[in-house]
PDB file of N, CA and C in Angstrom:
ATOM      1  N   MET A   1       6.128  12.282 -18.191  1.00 87.00           N
ATOM      2  CA  MET A   1       7.134  11.426 -18.782  1.00 87.00           C
ATOM      3  C   MET A   1       7.306  10.253 -17.973  1.00 87.00           C
ATOM      4  N   TYR A   2       7.600  10.604 -16.706  1.00 92.00           N
ATOM      5  CA  TYR A   2       7.554   9.229 -15.714  1.00 92.00           C
ATOM      6  C   TYR A   2       6.316   9.431 -14.579  1.00 92.00           C
ATOM      7  N   GLU A   3       5.477  10.010 -14.982  1.00 90.00           N
ATOM      8  CA  GLU A   3       4.482  10.428 -14.004  1.00 90.00           C
ATOM      9  C   GLU A   3       3.726   9.284 -13.126  1.00 90.00           C
ATOM     10  N   ASN A   4       3.830   7.943 -13.922  1.00 89.00           N
ATOM     11  CA  ASN A   4       3.069   6.937 -13.572  1.00 89.00           C
ATOM     12  C   ASN A   4       3.960   5.763 -12.898  1.00 89.00           C
ATOM     13  N   TRP A   5       5.605   6.424 -12.555  1.00 93.00           N
ATOM     14  CA  TRP A   5       6.642   5.285 -12.825  1.00 93.00           C
ATOM     15  C   TRP A   5       6.621   5.060 -11.423  1.00 93.00           C
ATOM     16  N   LYS A   6       7.343   3.883 -10.965  1.00 91.00           N
ATOM     17  CA  LYS A   6       7.378   2.911  -9.576  1.00 91.00           C
ATOM     18  C   LYS A   6       8.240   1.735 -10.000  1.00 91.00           C
ATOM     19  N   ILE A   7       8.958   1.704  -8.797  1.00 92.00           N
ATOM     20  CA  ILE A   7       9.801   0.459  -9.003  1.00 92.00           C
ATOM     21  C   ILE A   7       9.930  -0.383  -7.456  1.00 92.00           C
ATOM     22  N   LEU A   8      10.014  -1.269  -7.275  1.00 93.00           N
ATOM     23  CA  LEU A   8      10.175  -1.967  -6.090  1.00 93.00           C
ATOM     24  C   LEU A   8      11.239  -2.206  -5.801  1.00 93.00           C
ATOM     25  N   LYS A   9      11.198  -1.221  -3.935  1.00 91.00           N
ATOM     26  CA  LYS A   9      12.787  -0.946  -3.633  1.00 91.00           C
ATOM     27  C   LYS A   9      13.264  -1.921  -3.391  1.00 91.00           C
ATOM     28  N   SER A  10      13.225  -3.236  -3.541  1.00 91.00           N
ATOM     29  CA  SER A  10      14.062  -4.024  -3.841  1.00 91.00           C
ATOM     30  C   SER A  10      15.077  -4.427  -5.107  1.00 91.00           C
ATOM     31  N   GLU A  11      14.203  -3.952  -5.980  1.00 93.00           N
ATOM     32  CA  GLU A  11      14.631  -3.888  -7.520  1.00 93.00           C
ATOM     33  C   GLU A  11      15.952  -2.472  -7.384  1.00 93.00           C
ATOM     34  N   LEU A  12      16.149  -1.398  -6.601  1.00 90.00           N
ATOM     35  CA  LEU A  12      16.684  -0.392  -7.034  1.00 90.00           C
ATOM     36  C   LEU A  12      18.136  -0.758  -7.379  1.00 90.00           C
ATOM     37  N   GLU A  13      18.463  -1.365  -7.052  1.00 91.00           N
ATOM     38  CA  GLU A  13      20.169  -1.607  -7.014  1.00 91.00           C
ATOM     39  C   GLU A  13      20.379  -1.766  -8.322  1.00 91.00           C
ATOM     40  N   GLU A  14      19.769  -2.599  -9.125  1.00 93.00           N
ATOM     41  CA  GLU A  14      19.831  -3.012 -10.504  1.00 93.00           C
ATOM     42  C   GLU A  14      19.307  -1.928 -11.401  1.00 93.00           C
ATOM     43  N   LYS A  15      18.609  -0.853 -10.658  1.00 92.00           N
ATOM     44  CA  LYS A  15      17.475  -0.583 -11.691  1.00 92.00           C
ATOM     45  C   LYS A  15      18.001   1.455 -11.331  1.00 92.00           C
ATOM     46  N   GLN A  16      19.248   1.280 -10.633  1.00 94.00           N
ATOM     47  CA  GLN A  16      20.048   2.528 -10.159  1.00 94.00           C
ATOM     48  C   GLN A  16      19.752   3.576 -11.489  1.00 94.00           C
ATOM     49  N   LYS A  17      20.420   3.573 -12.518  1.00 94.00           N
ATOM     50  CA  LYS A  17      20.015   4.798 -13.577  1.00 94.00           C
ATOM     51  C   LYS A  17      18.552   4.778 -13.686  1.00 94.00           C
ATOM     52  N   GLU A  18      18.374   4.329 -13.724  1.00 94.00           N
ATOM     53  CA  GLU A  18      16.656   4.463 -14.430  1.00 94.00           C
ATOM     54  C   GLU A  18      16.185   5.357 -13.251  1.00 94.00           C
ATOM     55  N   TYR A  19      16.391   4.935 -11.854  1.00 95.00           N
ATOM     56  CA  TYR A  19      16.134   5.884 -10.357  1.00 95.00           C
ATOM     57  C   TYR A  19      16.608   7.390 -11.061  1.00 95.00           C
ATOM     58  N   THR A  20      17.729   7.319 -11.045  1.00 95.00           N
ATOM     59  CA  THR A  20      18.599   8.566 -11.165  1.00 95.00           C
ATOM     60  C   THR A  20      18.096   9.552 -12.381  1.00 95.00           C
ATOM     61  N   ASP A  21      17.314   8.636 -13.553  1.00 94.00           N
ATOM     62  CA  ASP A  21      17.033   9.252 -14.650  1.00 94.00           C
ATOM     63  C   ASP A  21      16.125   9.980 -13.982  1.00 94.00           C
ATOM     64  N   VAL A  22      14.887   9.075 -13.310  1.00 95.00           N
ATOM     65  CA  VAL A  22      13.703   9.816 -12.858  1.00 95.00           C
ATOM     66  C   VAL A  22      13.781  10.555 -11.638  1.00 95.00           C
ATOM     67  N   ALA A  23      14.805  10.953 -11.179  1.00 95.00           N
ATOM     68  CA  ALA A  23      15.024  11.825  -9.965  1.00 95.00           C
ATOM     69  C   ALA A  23      15.002  12.734 -10.686  1.00 95.00           C
ATOM     70  N   ASN A  24      16.016  12.939 -11.722  1.00 95.00           N
ATOM     71  CA  ASN A  24      16.712  14.037 -12.225  1.00 95.00           C
ATOM     72  C   ASN A  24      15.306  14.941 -12.836  1.00 95.00           C
ATOM     73  N   TRP A  25      14.510  14.019 -13.458  1.00 95.00           N
ATOM     74  CA  TRP A  25      13.446  14.534 -14.229  1.00 95.00           C
ATOM     75  C   TRP A  25      12.688  14.978 -12.988  1.00 95.00           C
ATOM     76  N   CYS A  26      12.735  14.634 -12.207  1.00 94.00           N
ATOM     77  CA  CYS A  26      11.331  14.818 -11.186  1.00 94.00           C
ATOM     78  C   CYS A  26      11.828  16.914 -10.653  1.00 94.00           C
ATOM     79  N   ASN A  27      13.394  16.842 -10.512  1.00 94.00           N
ATOM     80  CA  ASN A  27      13.786  17.924  -9.803  1.00 94.00           C
ATOM     81  C   ASN A  27      13.550  18.917 -11.210  1.00 94.00           C
ATOM     82  N   GLU A  28      14.054  18.773 -12.360  1.00 94.00           N
ATOM     83  CA  GLU A  28      13.529  19.216 -13.219  1.00 94.00           C
ATOM     84  C   GLU A  28      12.538  19.945 -13.711  1.00 94.00           C
ATOM     85  N   SER A  29      11.897  19.192 -13.310  1.00 92.00           N
ATOM     86  CA  SER A  29      10.030  19.290 -13.512  1.00 92.00           C
ATOM     87  C   SER A  29       9.539  20.442 -11.916  1.00 92.00           C
ATOM     88  N   GLY A  30      10.007  19.854 -10.978  1.00 91.00           N
ATOM     89  CA  GLY A  30      10.011  21.083  -9.603  1.00 91.00           C
ATOM     90  C   GLY A  30       8.073  20.674  -9.280  1.00 91.00           C
ATOM     91  N   GLN A  31       7.736  19.695  -9.881  1.00 93.00           N
ATOM     92  CA  GLN A  31       6.198  19.320  -9.563  1.00 93.00           C
ATOM     93  C   GLN A  31       5.624  17.550  -9.420  1.00 93.00           C
ATOM     94  N   TYR A  32       6.824  17.310  -9.372  1.00 95.00           N
ATOM     95  CA  TYR A  32       6.683  15.352  -9.058  1.00 95.00           C
ATOM     96  C   TYR A  32       7.998  15.178  -7.912  1.00 95.00           C
ATOM     97  N   MET A  33       7.564  14.346  -7.260  1.00 95.00           N
ATOM     98  CA  MET A  33       9.161  13.668  -6.286  1.00 95.00           C
ATOM     99  C   MET A  33       8.975  12.401  -6.293  1.00 95.00           C
ATOM    100  N   ILE A  34       9.870  11.491  -5.760  1.00 94.00           N
ATOM    101  CA  ILE A  34       9.906  10.143  -5.427  1.00 94.00           C
ATOM    102  C   ILE A  34       9.373  10.087  -4.360  1.00 94.00           C
ATOM    103  N   GLU A  35       8.693   9.199  -4.168  1.00 94.00           N
ATOM    104  CA  GLU A  35       7.889   8.928  -2.727  1.00 94.00           C
ATOM    105  C   GLU A  35       8.301   7.569  -2.371  1.00 94.00           C
ATOM    106  N   ASP A  36       8.521   7.191  -0.884  1.00 93.00           N
ATOM    107  CA  ASP A  36       8.949   5.719  -0.722  1.00 93.00           C
ATOM    108  C   ASP A  36       7.150   5.403   0.139  1.00 93.00           C
ATOM    109  N   ASP A  37       6.878   4.368  -0.436  1.00 92.00           N
ATOM    110  CA  ASP A  37       5.783   4.086   0.511  1.00 92.00           C
ATOM    111  C   ASP A  37       5.681   2.864   1.234  1.00 92.00           C
ATOM    112  N   GLY A  38       6.810   2.535   1.272  1.00 92.00           N
ATOM    113  CA  GLY A  38       7.582   1.572   2.242  1.00 92.00           C
ATOM    114  C   GLY A  38       7.887   0.226   1.367  1.00 92.00           C
ATOM    115  N   THR A  39       7.189  -0.198   0.094  1.00 93.00           N
ATOM    116  CA  THR A  39       7.560  -1.232  -0.761  1.00 93.00           C
ATOM    117  C   THR A  39       8.161  -0.729  -1.931  1.00 93.00           C
ATOM    118  N   TYR A  40       7.268   0.354  -2.694  1.00 94.00           N
ATOM    119  CA  TYR A  40       7.513   0.795  -3.596  1.00 94.00           C
ATOM    120  C   TYR A  40       8.298   2.355  -3.679  1.00 94.00           C
ATOM    121  N   TYR A  41       8.965   2.569  -4.652  1.00 94.00           N
ATOM    122  CA  TYR A  41       9.221   4.178  -4.924  1.00 94.00           C
ATOM    123  C   TYR A  41       8.351   4.427  -5.566  1.00 94.00           C
ATOM    124  N   ASN A  42       7.605   5.690  -6.109  1.00 93.00           N
ATOM    125  CA  ASN A  42       6.708   6.179  -6.907  1.00 93.00           C
ATOM    126  C   ASN A  42       6.773   7.520  -6.774  1.00 93.00           C
ATOM    127  N   VAL A  43       6.356   7.971  -8.329  1.00 95.00           N
ATOM    128  CA  VAL A  43       6.820   9.207  -8.589  1.00 95.00           C
ATOM    129  C   VAL A  43       5.202  10.075  -8.551  1.00 95.00           C
ATOM    130  N   VAL A  44       5.065  10.954  -7.381  1.00 94.00           N
ATOM    131  CA  VAL A  44       3.790  11.629  -7.032  1.00 94.00           C
ATOM    132  C   VAL A  44       3.877  12.995  -7.631  1.00 94.00           C
ATOM    133  N   LYS A  45       2.586  13.780  -8.030  1.00 93.00           N
ATOM    134  CA  LYS A  45       2.677  15.024  -8.228  1.00 93.00           C
ATOM    135  C   LYS A  45       3.005  15.848  -6.568  1.00 93.00           C
ATOM    136  N   ILE A  46       3.596  16.807  -6.418  1.00 92.00           N
ATOM    137  CA  ILE A  46       3.852  17.930  -5.564  1.00 92.00           C
ATOM    138  C   ILE A  46       2.362  18.799  -5.385  1.00 92.00           C
ATOM    139  N   SER A  47       1.552  18.582  -4.551  1.00 91.00           N
ATOM    140  CA  SER A  47       0.626  19.440  -4.307  1.00 91.00           C
ATOM    141  C   SER A  47       1.018  20.904  -3.843  1.00 91.00           C
ATOM    142  N   GLU A  48      -0.071  21.728  -4.141  1.00 91.00           N
ATOM    143  CA  GLU A  48      -0.020  23.199  -4.278  1.00 91.00           C
ATOM    144  C   GLU A  48       0.106  23.185  -2.843  1.00 91.00           C
ATOM    145  N   PRO A  49       0.814  24.090  -2.018  1.00 92.00           N
ATOM    146  CA  PRO A  49       0.486  24.651  -0.627  1.00 92.00           C
ATOM    147  C   PRO A  49      -0.625  25.556  -0.378  1.00 92.00           C
ATOM    148  N   THR A  50      -1.012  24.796   1.064  1.00 94.00           N
ATOM    149  CA  THR A  50      -2.438  25.884   1.351  1.00 94.00           C
ATOM    150  C   THR A  50      -2.027  27.081   1.765  1.00 94.00           C
ATOM    151  N   GLU A  51      -2.924  27.438   1.975  1.00 94.00           N
ATOM    152  CA  GLU A  51      -3.010  29.316   2.290  1.00 94.00           C
ATOM    153  C   GLU A  51      -2.277  29.095   3.760  1.00 94.00           C
ATOM    154  N   GLU A  52      -2.319  28.320   4.310  1.00 94.00           N
ATOM    155  CA  GLU A  52      -1.789  28.116   5.622  1.00 94.00           C
ATOM    156  C   GLU A  52      -0.446  28.030   5.514  1.00 94.00           C
ATOM    157  N   GLU A  53       0.176  27.323   4.557  1.00 94.00           N
ATOM    158  CA  GLU A  53       1.573  26.923   4.894  1.00 94.00           C
ATOM    159  C   GLU A  53       1.932  28.278   3.721  1.00 94.00           C
ATOM    160  N   ILE A  54       1.404  28.980   3.134  1.00 95.00           N
ATOM    161  CA  ILE A  54       2.080  30.177   2.476  1.00 95.00           C
ATOM    162  C   ILE A  54       2.299  31.006   3.185  1.00 95.00           C
ATOM    163  N   LYS A  55       1.202  31.127   4.156  1.00 96.00           N
ATOM    164  CA  LYS A  55       1.463  32.644   5.648  1.00 96.00           C
ATOM    165  C   LYS A  55       2.360  31.458   6.328  1.00 96.00           C
ATOM    166  N   ALA A  56       2.687  30.470   6.530  1.00 96.00           N
ATOM    167  CA  ALA A  56       3.472  30.083   7.646  1.00 96.00           C
ATOM    168  C   ALA A  56       5.009  30.383   7.199  1.00 96.00           C
ATOM    169  N   ALA A  57       5.413  30.539   5.982  1.00 96.00           N
ATOM    170  CA  ALA A  57       6.028  30.280   4.957  1.00 96.00           C
ATOM    171  C   ALA A  57       6.467  32.149   5.202  1.00 96.00           C
ATOM    172  N   ARG A  58       5.681  33.228   4.678  1.00 97.00           N
ATOM    173  CA  ARG A  58       6.028  34.492   4.835  1.00 97.00           C
ATOM    174  C   ARG A  58       6.058  34.873   5.996  1.00 97.00           C
ATOM    175  N   ILE A  59       5.506  34.366   7.290  1.00 97.00           N
ATOM    176  CA  ILE A  59       5.745  34.641   8.634  1.00 97.00           C
ATOM    177  C   ILE A  59       7.284  34.458   9.208  1.00 97.00           C
ATOM    178  N   ALA A  60       8.023  33.112   8.752  1.00 98.00           N
ATOM    179  CA  ALA A  60       9.110  32.815   8.880  1.00 98.00           C
ATOM    180  C   ALA A  60      10.154  33.376   8.218  1.00 98.00           C
ATOM    181  N   LYS A  61       9.603  34.103   7.083  1.00 98.00           N
ATOM    182  CA  LYS A  61      10.919  34.990   6.367  1.00 98.00           C
ATOM    183  C   LYS A  61      10.880  36.185   6.955  1.00 98.00           C
ATOM    184  N   LEU A  62       9.619  36.751   7.555  1.00 98.00           N
ATOM    185  CA  LEU A  62       9.291  37.891   8.033  1.00 98.00           C
ATOM    186  C   LEU A  62      10.585  37.902   9.412  1.00 98.00           C
ATOM    187  N   LYS A  63      10.141  36.817   9.797  1.00 97.00           N
ATOM    188  CA  LYS A  63      10.743  36.623  11.621  1.00 97.00           C
ATOM    189  C   LYS A  63      12.427  36.598  11.166  1.00 97.00           C
ATOM    190  N   ALA A  64      12.588  35.853  10.165  1.00 98.00           N
ATOM    191  CA  ALA A  64      14.480  36.016   9.418  1.00 98.00           C
ATOM    192  C   ALA A  64      14.982  37.277   9.336  1.00 98.00           C
ATOM    193  N   ASN A  65      13.999  38.195   8.520  1.00 98.00           N
ATOM    194  CA  ASN A  65      14.686  39.286   8.031  1.00 98.00           C
ATOM    195  C   ASN A  65      14.690  40.166   9.732  1.00 98.00           C
ATOM    196  N   LEU A  66      13.650  39.781  10.650  1.00 98.00           N
ATOM    197  CA  LEU A  66      14.040  40.649  12.111  1.00 98.00           C
ATOM    198  C   LEU A  66      15.195  40.624  12.375  1.00 98.00           C
ATOM    199  N   SER A  67      15.368  39.134  12.619  1.00 98.00           N
ATOM    200  CA  SER A  67      16.811  38.471  12.898  1.00 98.00           C
ATOM    201  C   SER A  67      17.914  38.953  12.083  1.00 98.00           C
ATOM    202  N   ALA A  68      18.037  38.956  11.146  1.00 98.00           N
ATOM    203  CA  ALA A  68      18.890  39.621  10.433  1.00 98.00           C
ATOM    204  C   ALA A  68      19.202  41.077  10.719  1.00 98.00           C
ATOM    205  N   THR A  69      18.461  41.551  11.003  1.00 98.00           N
ATOM    206  CA  THR A  69      18.614  43.200  11.583  1.00 98.00           C
ATOM    207  C   THR A  69      18.902  43.655  13.041  1.00 98.00           C
ATOM    208  N   ASP A  70      18.499  42.860  13.633  1.00 98.00           N
ATOM    209  CA  ASP A  70      19.079  42.814  15.327  1.00 98.00           C
ATOM    210  C   ASP A  70      20.173  43.510  15.593  1.00 98.00           C
ATOM    211  N   TYR A  71      21.370  43.455  14.646  1.00 97.00           N
ATOM    212  CA  TYR A  71      22.306  43.997  15.293  1.00 97.00           C
ATOM    213  C   TYR A  71      22.046  45.452  15.414  1.00 97.00           C
ATOM    214  N   VAL A  72      20.713  45.752  14.749  1.00 97.00           N
ATOM    215  CA  VAL A  72      21.028  47.572  14.432  1.00 97.00           C
ATOM    216  C   VAL A  72      20.291  47.964  15.919  1.00 97.00           C
ATOM    217  N   VAL A  73      19.429  46.900  16.367  1.00 96.00           N
ATOM    218  CA  VAL A  73      18.960  47.238  17.955  1.00 96.00           C
ATOM    219  C   VAL A  73      20.151  47.133  18.616  1.00 96.00           C
ATOM    220  N   ILE A  74      20.980  46.568  18.512  1.00 97.00           N
ATOM    221  CA  ILE A  74      22.023  46.106  19.690  1.00 97.00           C
ATOM    222  C   ILE A  74      22.788  47.273  19.565  1.00 97.00           C
ATOM    223  N   LYS A  75      23.312  47.875  18.403  1.00 97.00           N
ATOM    224  CA  LYS A  75      24.262  48.822  18.235  1.00 97.00           C
ATOM    225  C   LYS A  75      23.470  50.075  18.977  1.00 97.00           C
ATOM    226  N   ILE A  76      22.257  50.542  18.607  1.00 97.00           N
ATOM    227  CA  ILE A  76      21.844  51.462  18.919  1.00 97.00           C
ATOM    228  C   ILE A  76      21.731  51.113  20.477  1.00 97.00           C
ATOM    229  N   ALA A  77      21.422  50.336  21.110  1.00 97.00           N
ATOM    230  CA  ALA A  77      21.045  49.992  22.673  1.00 97.00           C
ATOM    231  C   ALA A  77      22.686  50.119  23.136  1.00 97.00           C
ATOM    232  N   GLU A  78      23.984  49.775  23.107  1.00 97.00           N
ATOM    233  CA  GLU A  78      24.918  49.705  23.201  1.00 97.00           C
ATOM    234  C   GLU A  78      25.474  51.309  22.918  1.00 97.00           C
ATOM    235  N   GLY A  79      24.803  52.189  22.605  1.00 97.00           N
ATOM    236  CA  GLY A  79      25.348  53.550  22.072  1.00 97.00           C
ATOM    237  C   GLY A  79      26.129  53.723  21.340  1.00 97.00           C
ATOM    238  N   VAL A  80      26.230  52.745  19.875  1.00 97.00           N
ATOM    239  CA  VAL A  80      27.209  52.759  19.171  1.00 97.00           C
ATOM    240  C   VAL A  80      26.809  53.206  17.866  1.00 97.00           C
ATOM    241  N   ALA A  81      25.679  53.836  18.180  1.00 97.00           N
ATOM    242  CA  ALA A  81      24.622  54.075  16.576  1.00 97.00           C
ATOM    243  C   ALA A  81      23.498  54.793  17.196  1.00 97.00           C
ATOM    244  N   THR A  82      23.003  55.617  16.339  1.00 97.00           N
ATOM    245  CA  THR A  82      21.717  56.209  16.608  1.00 97.00           C
ATOM    246  C   THR A  82      20.461  55.807  15.787  1.00 97.00           C
ATOM    247  N   LYS A  83      19.278  56.509  16.509  1.00 97.00           N
ATOM    248  CA  LYS A  83      18.306  55.720  15.680  1.00 97.00           C
ATOM    249  C   LYS A  83      18.090  56.695  14.531  1.00 97.00           C
ATOM    250  N   GLU A  84      18.325  57.704  14.339  1.00 97.00           N
ATOM    251  CA  GLU A  84      18.765  58.505  12.737  1.00 97.00           C
ATOM    252  C   GLU A  84      19.336  57.837  12.262  1.00 97.00           C
ATOM    253  N   GLU A  85      20.202  57.372  12.354  1.00 97.00           N
ATOM    254  CA  GLU A  85      21.375  56.732  11.517  1.00 97.00           C
ATOM    255  C   GLU A  85      20.773  55.336  10.755  1.00 97.00           C
ATOM    256  N   TYR A  86      19.664  54.797  11.775  1.00 98.00           N
ATOM    257  CA  TYR A  86      19.153  53.520  11.486  1.00 98.00           C
ATOM    258  C   TYR A  86      17.544  53.579  10.771  1.00 98.00           C
ATOM    259  N   ALA A  87      17.048  54.937  11.098  1.00 97.00           N
ATOM    260  CA  ALA A  87      15.928  55.307  10.416  1.00 97.00           C
ATOM    261  C   ALA A  87      15.000  54.586   9.726  1.00 97.00           C
ATOM    262  N   ASP A  88      15.908  54.241   8.619  1.00 98.00           N
ATOM    263  CA  ASP A  88      15.191  53.137   7.556  1.00 98.00           C
ATOM    264  C   ASP A  88      14.901  51.919   7.781  1.00 98.00           C
ATOM    265  N   VAL A  89      16.056  51.277   8.423  1.00 98.00           N
ATOM    266  CA  VAL A  89      15.970  49.953   9.169  1.00 98.00           C
ATOM    267  C   VAL A  89      15.168  50.134  10.149  1.00 98.00           C
ATOM    268  N   ILE A  90      14.631  50.979  10.800  1.00 97.00           N
ATOM    269  CA  ILE A  90      13.965  50.413  12.371  1.00 97.00           C
ATOM    270  C   ILE A  90      12.242  50.581  11.635  1.00 97.00           C
ATOM    271  N   ALA A  91      12.552  51.297  10.522  1.00 98.00           N
ATOM    272  CA  ALA A  91      10.720  51.484  10.001  1.00 98.00           C
ATOM    273  C   ALA A  91      10.083  50.198   9.064  1.00 98.00           C
ATOM    274  N   GLN A  92      11.470  49.887   8.723  1.00 98.00           N
ATOM    275  CA  GLN A  92      11.291  48.462   7.802  1.00 98.00           C
ATOM    276  C   GLN A  92      10.703  47.227   9.047  1.00 98.00           C
ATOM    277  N   ARG A  93      11.997  47.258   9.663  1.00 98.00           N
ATOM    278  CA  ARG A  93      11.272  46.210  11.093  1.00 98.00           C
ATOM    279  C   ARG A  93       9.848  46.548  11.820  1.00 98.00           C
ATOM    280  N   GLN A  94       9.808  47.699  11.870  1.00 98.00           N
ATOM    281  CA  GLN A  94       8.479  47.940  12.209  1.00 98.00           C
ATOM    282  C   GLN A  94       7.223  47.460  11.517  1.00 98.00           C
ATOM    283  N   ALA A  95       7.658  47.454  10.084  1.00 98.00           N
ATOM    284  CA  ALA A  95       6.487  46.868   8.797  1.00 98.00           C
ATOM    285  C   ALA A  95       6.092  45.562   8.738  1.00 98.00           C
ATOM    286  N   TRP A  96       7.723  44.957   9.334  1.00 98.00           N
ATOM    287  CA  TRP A  96       7.732  43.461   9.309  1.00 98.00           C
ATOM    288  C   TRP A  96       6.858  42.957  10.530  1.00 98.00           C
ATOM    289  N   ARG A  97       7.150  43.598  11.490  1.00 97.00           N
ATOM    290  CA  ARG A  97       6.154  43.291  12.764  1.00 97.00           C
ATOM    291  C   ARG A  97       4.874  43.207  12.599  1.00 97.00           C
ATOM    292  N   GLU A  98       4.385  44.924  11.935  1.00 97.00           N
ATOM    293  CA  GLU A  98       3.055  44.555  11.685  1.00 97.00           C
ATOM    294  C   GLU A  98       2.159  43.638  11.002  1.00 97.00           C
ATOM    295  N   GLU A  99       3.322  43.103   9.719  1.00 97.00           N
ATOM    296  CA  GLU A  99       2.822  42.259   8.895  1.00 97.00           C
ATOM    297  C   GLU A  99       2.631  40.600   9.437  1.00 97.00           C
ATOM    298  N   ILE A 100       3.698  40.668  10.420  1.00 97.00           N
ATOM    299  CA  ILE A 100       3.418  39.323  11.159  1.00 97.00           C
ATOM    300  C   ILE A 100       2.243  39.308  12.062  1.00 97.00           C
ATOM    301  N   ASN A 101       2.136  40.083  13.018  1.00 97.00           N
ATOM    302  CA  ASN A 101       1.071  40.585  13.382  1.00 97.00           C
ATOM    303  C   ASN A 101      -0.547  40.234  12.812  1.00 97.00           C
ATOM    304  N   GLN A 102      -0.105  40.772  11.667  1.00 96.00           N
ATOM    305  CA  GLN A 102      -1.814  40.714  10.789  1.00 96.00           C
ATOM    306  C   GLN A 102      -1.931  39.276  10.539  1.00 96.00           C
ATOM    307  N   LEU A 103      -0.611  38.961   9.391  1.00 96.00           N
ATOM    308  CA  LEU A 103      -0.913  37.393   9.539  1.00 96.00           C
ATOM    309  C   LEU A 103      -0.927  36.394  10.726  1.00 96.00           C
ATOM    310  N   GLU A 104      -0.519  36.737  11.559  1.00 94.00           N
ATOM    311  CA  GLU A 104      -0.741  35.605  12.669  1.00 94.00           C
ATOM    312  C   GLU A 104      -2.305  35.902  13.128  1.00 94.00           C
ATOM    313  N   GLY A 105      -2.696  36.864  13.038  1.00 91.00           N
ATOM    314  CA  GLY A 105      -4.186  37.276  13.274  1.00 91.00           C
ATOM    315  C   GLY A 105      -5.013  36.418  12.708  1.00 91.00           C
ATOM    316  N   GLU A 106      -4.795  36.652  11.452  1.00 79.00           N
ATOM    317  CA  GLU A 106      -5.429  35.647  10.114  1.00 79.00           C
ATOM    318  C   GLU A 106      -5.410  34.264  10.695  1.00 79.00           C
ATOM    319  N   LYS A 107      -4.316  34.083  10.958  1.00 63.00           N
ATOM    320  CA  LYS A 107      -3.746  32.515  10.984  1.00 63.00           C
ATOM    321  C   LYS A 107      -4.791  31.783  12.326  1.00 63.00           C
ATOM    322  N   GLU A 108      -4.685  32.390  13.282  1.00 59.00           N
ATOM    323  CA  GLU A 108      -5.578  32.511  14.654  1.00 59.00           C
ATOM    324  C   GLU A 108      -6.818  32.122  13.892  1.00 59.00           C
ATOM    325  N   ASP A 109      -7.605  33.339  13.447  1.00 54.00           N
ATOM    326  CA  ASP A 109      -8.619  33.145  12.984  1.00 54.00           C
ATOM    327  C   ASP A 109      -9.359  32.206  12.183  1.00 54.00           C
ATOM    328  N   GLY A 110      -8.473  31.593  11.420  1.00 50.00           N
ATOM    329  CA  GLY A 110      -8.970  30.801  10.585  1.00 50.00           C
ATOM    330  C   GLY A 110      -8.860  29.296  11.420  1.00 50.00           C
ATOM    331  N   LEU A 111      -8.421  29.662  12.491  1.00 48.00           N
ATOM    332  CA  LEU A 111      -8.001  28.285  13.370  1.00 48.00           C
ATOM    333  C   LEU A 111      -9.250  28.658  14.841  1.00 48.00           C
ATOM    334  N   GLY A 112     -10.005  29.324  14.639  1.00 39.00           N
ATOM    335  CA  GLY A 112     -10.998  29.619  15.063  1.00 39.00           C
ATOM    336  C   GLY A 112     -10.474  30.070  16.968  1.00 39.00           C
ATOM    337  N   ILE A 113      -9.420  30.760  17.280  1.00 34.00           N
ATOM    338  CA  ILE A 113      -8.927  31.036  18.181  1.00 34.00           C
ATOM    339  C   ILE A 113      -9.323  32.239  18.252  1.00 34.00           C
ATOM    340  N   ASP A 114      -9.559  32.500  19.721  1.00 34.00           N
ATOM    341  CA  ASP A 114     -10.097  34.092  19.720  1.00 34.00           C
ATOM    342  C   ASP A 114      -8.895  34.970  20.381  1.00 34.00           C
TER     343      ASP A 114
END
């Protein structure tokens, strides 16, 4: 509908409603965004993420999972919990670390790092 839409930046104030409609359309579609090229606001298609971007996002998620469960390791270290109490969390953390190592190894291989 608005795939080829663009307006001069200087016209934004008088075309605010149109801009808002286009922005809503972009948000609803999830496939387009409004880009500022300096002179115009243009609707552009959002490109698919690259394999490296997908890998980086997965690594970030896994590291966030580790951070979110750090309290378990701290409780065990401080002696207020046992490894047995949190065996499932410890096993999951190990699986996350292994996946991170595997993904980071692939990432490095793709960049030619030995």
